[in-house]
Amino acid sequence: MSSNATTASTTTPASAPPGDAVGRFVEVWQHDDVIAEVATALECDEALALAQLFRAAGMGDVGEQWLITHHEFQDECPRLDRYFDTRLAA
């Protein structure tokens, strides 16, 4: 029985090292067409969370693109307004 459990665990996506999962996520979600399609549908907190994920993965420029694209389509997003005000002041 333990051999079945071992076999099952090595074939499931959940068994991949966390870095591999992040790498796969970043590979798909970094493209401009995905950003343009998805960022406009996100809530502000979701866009900020994605930006933080990309920064943590060493891709701050992609995270910034998520925020810019989201901000262009969201009139009411005080957290992003503050974020961009702070960036412009720096």
Short mmCIF file of N, CA and C in Angstrom, two decimals:
data_model
loop_
_atom_site.label_atom_id
_atom_site.label_comp_id
_atom_site.label_asym_id
_atom_site.label_seq_id
_atom_site.Cartn_x
_atom_site.Cartn_y
_atom_site.Cartn_z
N MET A 1 0.82 -1.19 0.00
CA MET A 1 0.00 0.00 0.00
C MET A 1 0.86 1.25 0.00
N SER A 2 1.95 1.23 0.70
CA SER A 2 2.79 2.42 0.72
C SER A 2 3.41 2.71 -0.64
N SER A 3 3.67 1.67 -1.44
CA SER A 3 4.21 1.93 -2.77
C SER A 3 3.21 2.65 -3.65
N ASN A 4 1.92 2.34 -3.51
CA ASN A 4 0.89 3.06 -4.26
C ASN A 4 0.83 4.51 -3.83
N ALA A 5 0.90 4.74 -2.54
CA ALA A 5 0.86 6.12 -2.05
C ALA A 5 2.07 6.90 -2.55
N THR A 6 3.22 6.24 -2.56
CA THR A 6 4.42 6.92 -3.04
C THR A 6 4.30 7.23 -4.52
N THR A 7 3.81 6.26 -5.29
CA THR A 7 3.65 6.48 -6.72
C THR A 7 2.66 7.60 -6.99
N ALA A 8 1.56 7.59 -6.26
CA ALA A 8 0.55 8.63 -6.46
C ALA A 8 1.10 10.00 -6.12
N SER A 9 1.86 10.08 -5.03
CA SER A 9 2.35 11.39 -4.62
C SER A 9 3.40 11.94 -5.58
N THR A 10 4.13 11.06 -6.25
CA THR A 10 5.16 11.57 -7.16
C THR A 10 4.59 11.96 -8.52
N THR A 11 3.35 11.59 -8.79
CA THR A 11 2.77 11.92 -10.09
C THR A 11 1.79 13.08 -10.02
N THR A 12 1.51 13.57 -8.83
CA THR A 12 0.56 14.67 -8.71
C THR A 12 1.29 16.00 -8.82
N PRO A 13 0.63 17.00 -9.39
CA PRO A 13 1.27 18.32 -9.48
C PRO A 13 1.64 18.89 -8.12
N ALA A 14 0.90 18.52 -7.07
CA ALA A 14 1.19 19.04 -5.74
C ALA A 14 2.55 18.57 -5.24
N SER A 15 3.09 17.50 -5.82
CA SER A 15 4.38 17.00 -5.35
C SER A 15 5.56 17.79 -5.92
N ALA A 16 5.31 18.65 -6.88
CA ALA A 16 6.38 19.47 -7.45
C ALA A 16 6.90 20.44 -6.40
N PRO A 17 8.20 20.68 -6.40
CA PRO A 17 8.73 21.66 -5.46
C PRO A 17 8.05 23.02 -5.64
N PRO A 18 7.86 23.76 -4.55
CA PRO A 18 7.17 25.05 -4.65
C PRO A 18 7.78 25.98 -5.69
N GLY A 19 9.08 25.98 -5.83
CA GLY A 19 9.73 26.83 -6.83
C GLY A 19 9.28 26.51 -8.24
N ASP A 20 9.06 25.22 -8.51
CA ASP A 20 8.58 24.82 -9.83
C ASP A 20 7.18 25.36 -10.09
N ALA A 21 6.33 25.32 -9.08
CA ALA A 21 4.97 25.82 -9.23
C ALA A 21 4.98 27.32 -9.49
N VAL A 22 5.80 28.04 -8.76
CA VAL A 22 5.91 29.49 -8.96
C VAL A 22 6.46 29.77 -10.35
N GLY A 23 7.45 29.00 -10.76
CA GLY A 23 8.02 29.18 -12.09
C GLY A 23 7.00 28.98 -13.19
N ARG A 24 6.17 27.94 -13.05
CA ARG A 24 5.13 27.69 -14.05
C ARG A 24 4.11 28.82 -14.04
N PHE A 25 3.73 29.28 -12.86
CA PHE A 25 2.77 30.38 -12.75
C PHE A 25 3.32 31.63 -13.43
N VAL A 26 4.54 31.98 -13.09
CA VAL A 26 5.16 33.19 -13.65
C VAL A 26 5.28 33.08 -15.16
N GLU A 27 5.63 31.91 -15.66
CA GLU A 27 5.80 31.72 -17.10
C GLU A 27 4.51 32.05 -17.85
N VAL A 28 3.37 31.61 -17.31
CA VAL A 28 2.09 31.83 -17.99
C VAL A 28 1.58 33.25 -17.80
N TRP A 29 1.67 33.76 -16.58
CA TRP A 29 1.01 35.02 -16.23
C TRP A 29 1.85 36.26 -16.50
N GLN A 30 3.03 36.13 -17.06
CA GLN A 30 3.87 37.29 -17.32
C GLN A 30 3.63 37.91 -18.69
N HIS A 31 2.88 37.27 -19.54
CA HIS A 31 2.71 37.73 -20.92
C HIS A 31 1.70 38.88 -21.02
N ASP A 32 2.01 39.83 -21.88
CA ASP A 32 1.19 41.03 -22.03
C ASP A 32 -0.27 40.72 -22.35
N ASP A 33 -0.53 39.72 -23.19
CA ASP A 33 -1.91 39.41 -23.54
C ASP A 33 -2.69 38.88 -22.35
N VAL A 34 -2.04 38.10 -21.49
CA VAL A 34 -2.70 37.61 -20.28
C VAL A 34 -2.94 38.77 -19.32
N ILE A 35 -1.95 39.62 -19.17
CA ILE A 35 -2.09 40.78 -18.29
C ILE A 35 -3.25 41.65 -18.75
N ALA A 36 -3.31 41.94 -20.04
CA ALA A 36 -4.37 42.81 -20.57
C ALA A 36 -5.75 42.21 -20.37
N GLU A 37 -5.85 40.91 -20.48
CA GLU A 37 -7.16 40.26 -20.34
C GLU A 37 -7.60 40.12 -18.89
N VAL A 38 -6.68 39.80 -18.00
CA VAL A 38 -7.04 39.48 -16.63
C VAL A 38 -6.98 40.69 -15.70
N ALA A 39 -6.01 41.55 -15.86
CA ALA A 39 -5.82 42.66 -14.92
C ALA A 39 -7.03 43.57 -14.84
N THR A 40 -7.74 43.69 -15.93
CA THR A 40 -8.91 44.58 -15.94
C THR A 40 -10.07 44.01 -15.14
N ALA A 41 -10.08 42.72 -14.89
CA ALA A 41 -11.18 42.08 -14.16
C ALA A 41 -10.88 41.91 -12.67
N LEU A 42 -9.69 42.25 -12.25
CA LEU A 42 -9.30 42.03 -10.86
C LEU A 42 -9.78 43.14 -9.95
N GLU A 43 -9.91 42.78 -8.69
CA GLU A 43 -10.10 43.78 -7.63
C GLU A 43 -8.71 44.35 -7.32
N CYS A 44 -8.67 45.50 -6.71
CA CYS A 44 -7.40 46.16 -6.41
C CYS A 44 -6.47 45.28 -5.58
N ASP A 45 -7.01 44.66 -4.52
CA ASP A 45 -6.19 43.82 -3.67
C ASP A 45 -5.60 42.64 -4.44
N GLU A 46 -6.36 42.11 -5.38
CA GLU A 46 -5.86 41.00 -6.19
C GLU A 46 -4.72 41.45 -7.09
N ALA A 47 -4.86 42.62 -7.69
CA ALA A 47 -3.79 43.14 -8.54
C ALA A 47 -2.53 43.41 -7.72
N LEU A 48 -2.70 43.95 -6.53
CA LEU A 48 -1.55 44.20 -5.66
C LEU A 48 -0.89 42.89 -5.24
N ALA A 49 -1.68 41.87 -4.95
CA ALA A 49 -1.13 40.57 -4.56
C ALA A 49 -0.33 39.95 -5.70
N LEU A 50 -0.84 40.05 -6.92
CA LEU A 50 -0.10 39.52 -8.07
C LEU A 50 1.20 40.29 -8.27
N ALA A 51 1.15 41.59 -8.11
CA ALA A 51 2.37 42.39 -8.26
C ALA A 51 3.41 41.98 -7.22
N GLN A 52 2.97 41.73 -5.99
CA GLN A 52 3.89 41.29 -4.94
C GLN A 52 4.48 39.93 -5.26
N LEU A 53 3.67 39.04 -5.82
CA LEU A 53 4.16 37.72 -6.21
C LEU A 53 5.26 37.84 -7.26
N PHE A 54 5.04 38.67 -8.25
CA PHE A 54 6.05 38.85 -9.29
C PHE A 54 7.31 39.49 -8.72
N ARG A 55 7.16 40.45 -7.82
CA ARG A 55 8.34 41.05 -7.18
C ARG A 55 9.12 39.99 -6.42
N ALA A 56 8.41 39.13 -5.68
CA ALA A 56 9.07 38.07 -4.91
C ALA A 56 9.79 37.09 -5.83
N ALA A 57 9.29 36.92 -7.04
CA ALA A 57 9.92 36.03 -8.01
C ALA A 57 11.04 36.74 -8.77
N GLY A 58 11.35 37.98 -8.39
CA GLY A 58 12.43 38.73 -9.05
C GLY A 58 12.02 39.38 -10.35
N MET A 59 10.71 39.56 -10.55
CA MET A 59 10.20 40.14 -11.79
C MET A 59 9.33 41.35 -11.48
N GLY A 60 9.92 42.32 -10.80
CA GLY A 60 9.18 43.51 -10.41
C GLY A 60 8.60 44.28 -11.58
N ASP A 61 9.27 44.23 -12.73
CA ASP A 61 8.76 44.94 -13.90
C ASP A 61 7.44 44.34 -14.38
N VAL A 62 7.30 43.02 -14.28
CA VAL A 62 6.03 42.38 -14.66
C VAL A 62 4.95 42.74 -13.64
N GLY A 63 5.30 42.74 -12.37
CA GLY A 63 4.35 43.15 -11.34
C GLY A 63 3.87 44.58 -11.55
N GLU A 64 4.79 45.43 -11.92
CA GLU A 64 4.45 46.82 -12.20
C GLU A 64 3.47 46.91 -13.38
N GLN A 65 3.68 46.08 -14.40
CA GLN A 65 2.78 46.08 -15.55
C GLN A 65 1.38 45.65 -15.16
N TRP A 66 1.27 44.67 -14.24
CA TRP A 66 -0.05 44.28 -13.75
C TRP A 66 -0.75 45.47 -13.10
N LEU A 67 -0.02 46.21 -12.28
CA LEU A 67 -0.62 47.36 -11.59
C LEU A 67 -1.00 48.47 -12.56
N ILE A 68 -0.13 48.75 -13.51
CA ILE A 68 -0.42 49.80 -14.49
C ILE A 68 -1.66 49.45 -15.30
N THR A 69 -1.71 48.22 -15.79
CA THR A 69 -2.85 47.80 -16.61
C THR A 69 -4.14 47.82 -15.80
N HIS A 70 -4.08 47.32 -14.58
CA HIS A 70 -5.27 47.33 -13.72
C HIS A 70 -5.72 48.76 -13.45
N HIS A 71 -4.78 49.63 -13.14
CA HIS A 71 -5.09 51.01 -12.78
C HIS A 71 -5.72 51.77 -13.95
N GLU A 72 -5.32 51.45 -15.16
CA GLU A 72 -5.89 52.12 -16.33
C GLU A 72 -7.38 51.85 -16.49
N PHE A 73 -7.85 50.73 -15.97
CA PHE A 73 -9.25 50.34 -16.16
C PHE A 73 -10.09 50.46 -14.90
N GLN A 74 -9.49 50.83 -13.77
CA GLN A 74 -10.23 50.95 -12.52
C GLN A 74 -10.20 52.40 -12.05
N ASP A 75 -11.34 53.02 -12.06
CA ASP A 75 -11.41 54.41 -11.60
C ASP A 75 -11.33 54.52 -10.08
N GLU A 76 -11.88 53.53 -9.40
CA GLU A 76 -11.96 53.57 -7.94
C GLU A 76 -11.02 52.54 -7.34
N CYS A 77 -9.82 52.95 -7.07
CA CYS A 77 -8.85 52.04 -6.47
C CYS A 77 -7.88 52.87 -5.62
N PRO A 78 -8.32 53.30 -4.43
CA PRO A 78 -7.50 54.20 -3.62
C PRO A 78 -6.12 53.65 -3.28
N ARG A 79 -6.02 52.35 -3.04
CA ARG A 79 -4.71 51.78 -2.70
C ARG A 79 -3.73 51.94 -3.86
N LEU A 80 -4.20 51.74 -5.07
CA LEU A 80 -3.32 51.92 -6.22
C LEU A 80 -3.03 53.39 -6.47
N ASP A 81 -4.02 54.25 -6.23
CA ASP A 81 -3.76 55.69 -6.35
C ASP A 81 -2.62 56.09 -5.43
N ARG A 82 -2.67 55.62 -4.17
CA ARG A 82 -1.60 55.93 -3.21
C ARG A 82 -0.27 55.34 -3.68
N TYR A 83 -0.33 54.12 -4.21
CA TYR A 83 0.90 53.47 -4.69
C TYR A 83 1.56 54.30 -5.78
N PHE A 84 0.76 54.72 -6.76
CA PHE A 84 1.34 55.48 -7.87
C PHE A 84 1.74 56.89 -7.44
N ASP A 85 0.99 57.50 -6.52
CA ASP A 85 1.39 58.81 -5.99
C ASP A 85 2.75 58.71 -5.30
N THR A 86 2.95 57.65 -4.53
CA THR A 86 4.22 57.44 -3.83
C THR A 86 5.35 57.22 -4.82
N ARG A 87 5.09 56.43 -5.86
CA ARG A 87 6.13 56.15 -6.87
C ARG A 87 6.52 57.42 -7.62
N LEU A 88 5.54 58.23 -7.95
CA LEU A 88 5.83 59.46 -8.69
C LEU A 88 6.59 60.46 -7.84
N ALA A 89 6.32 60.45 -6.53
CA ALA A 89 6.99 61.39 -5.63
C ALA A 89 8.44 60.99 -5.37
N ALA A 90 8.75 59.72 -5.55
CA ALA A 90 10.12 59.22 -5.24
C ALA A 90 11.13 59.62 -6.28
#
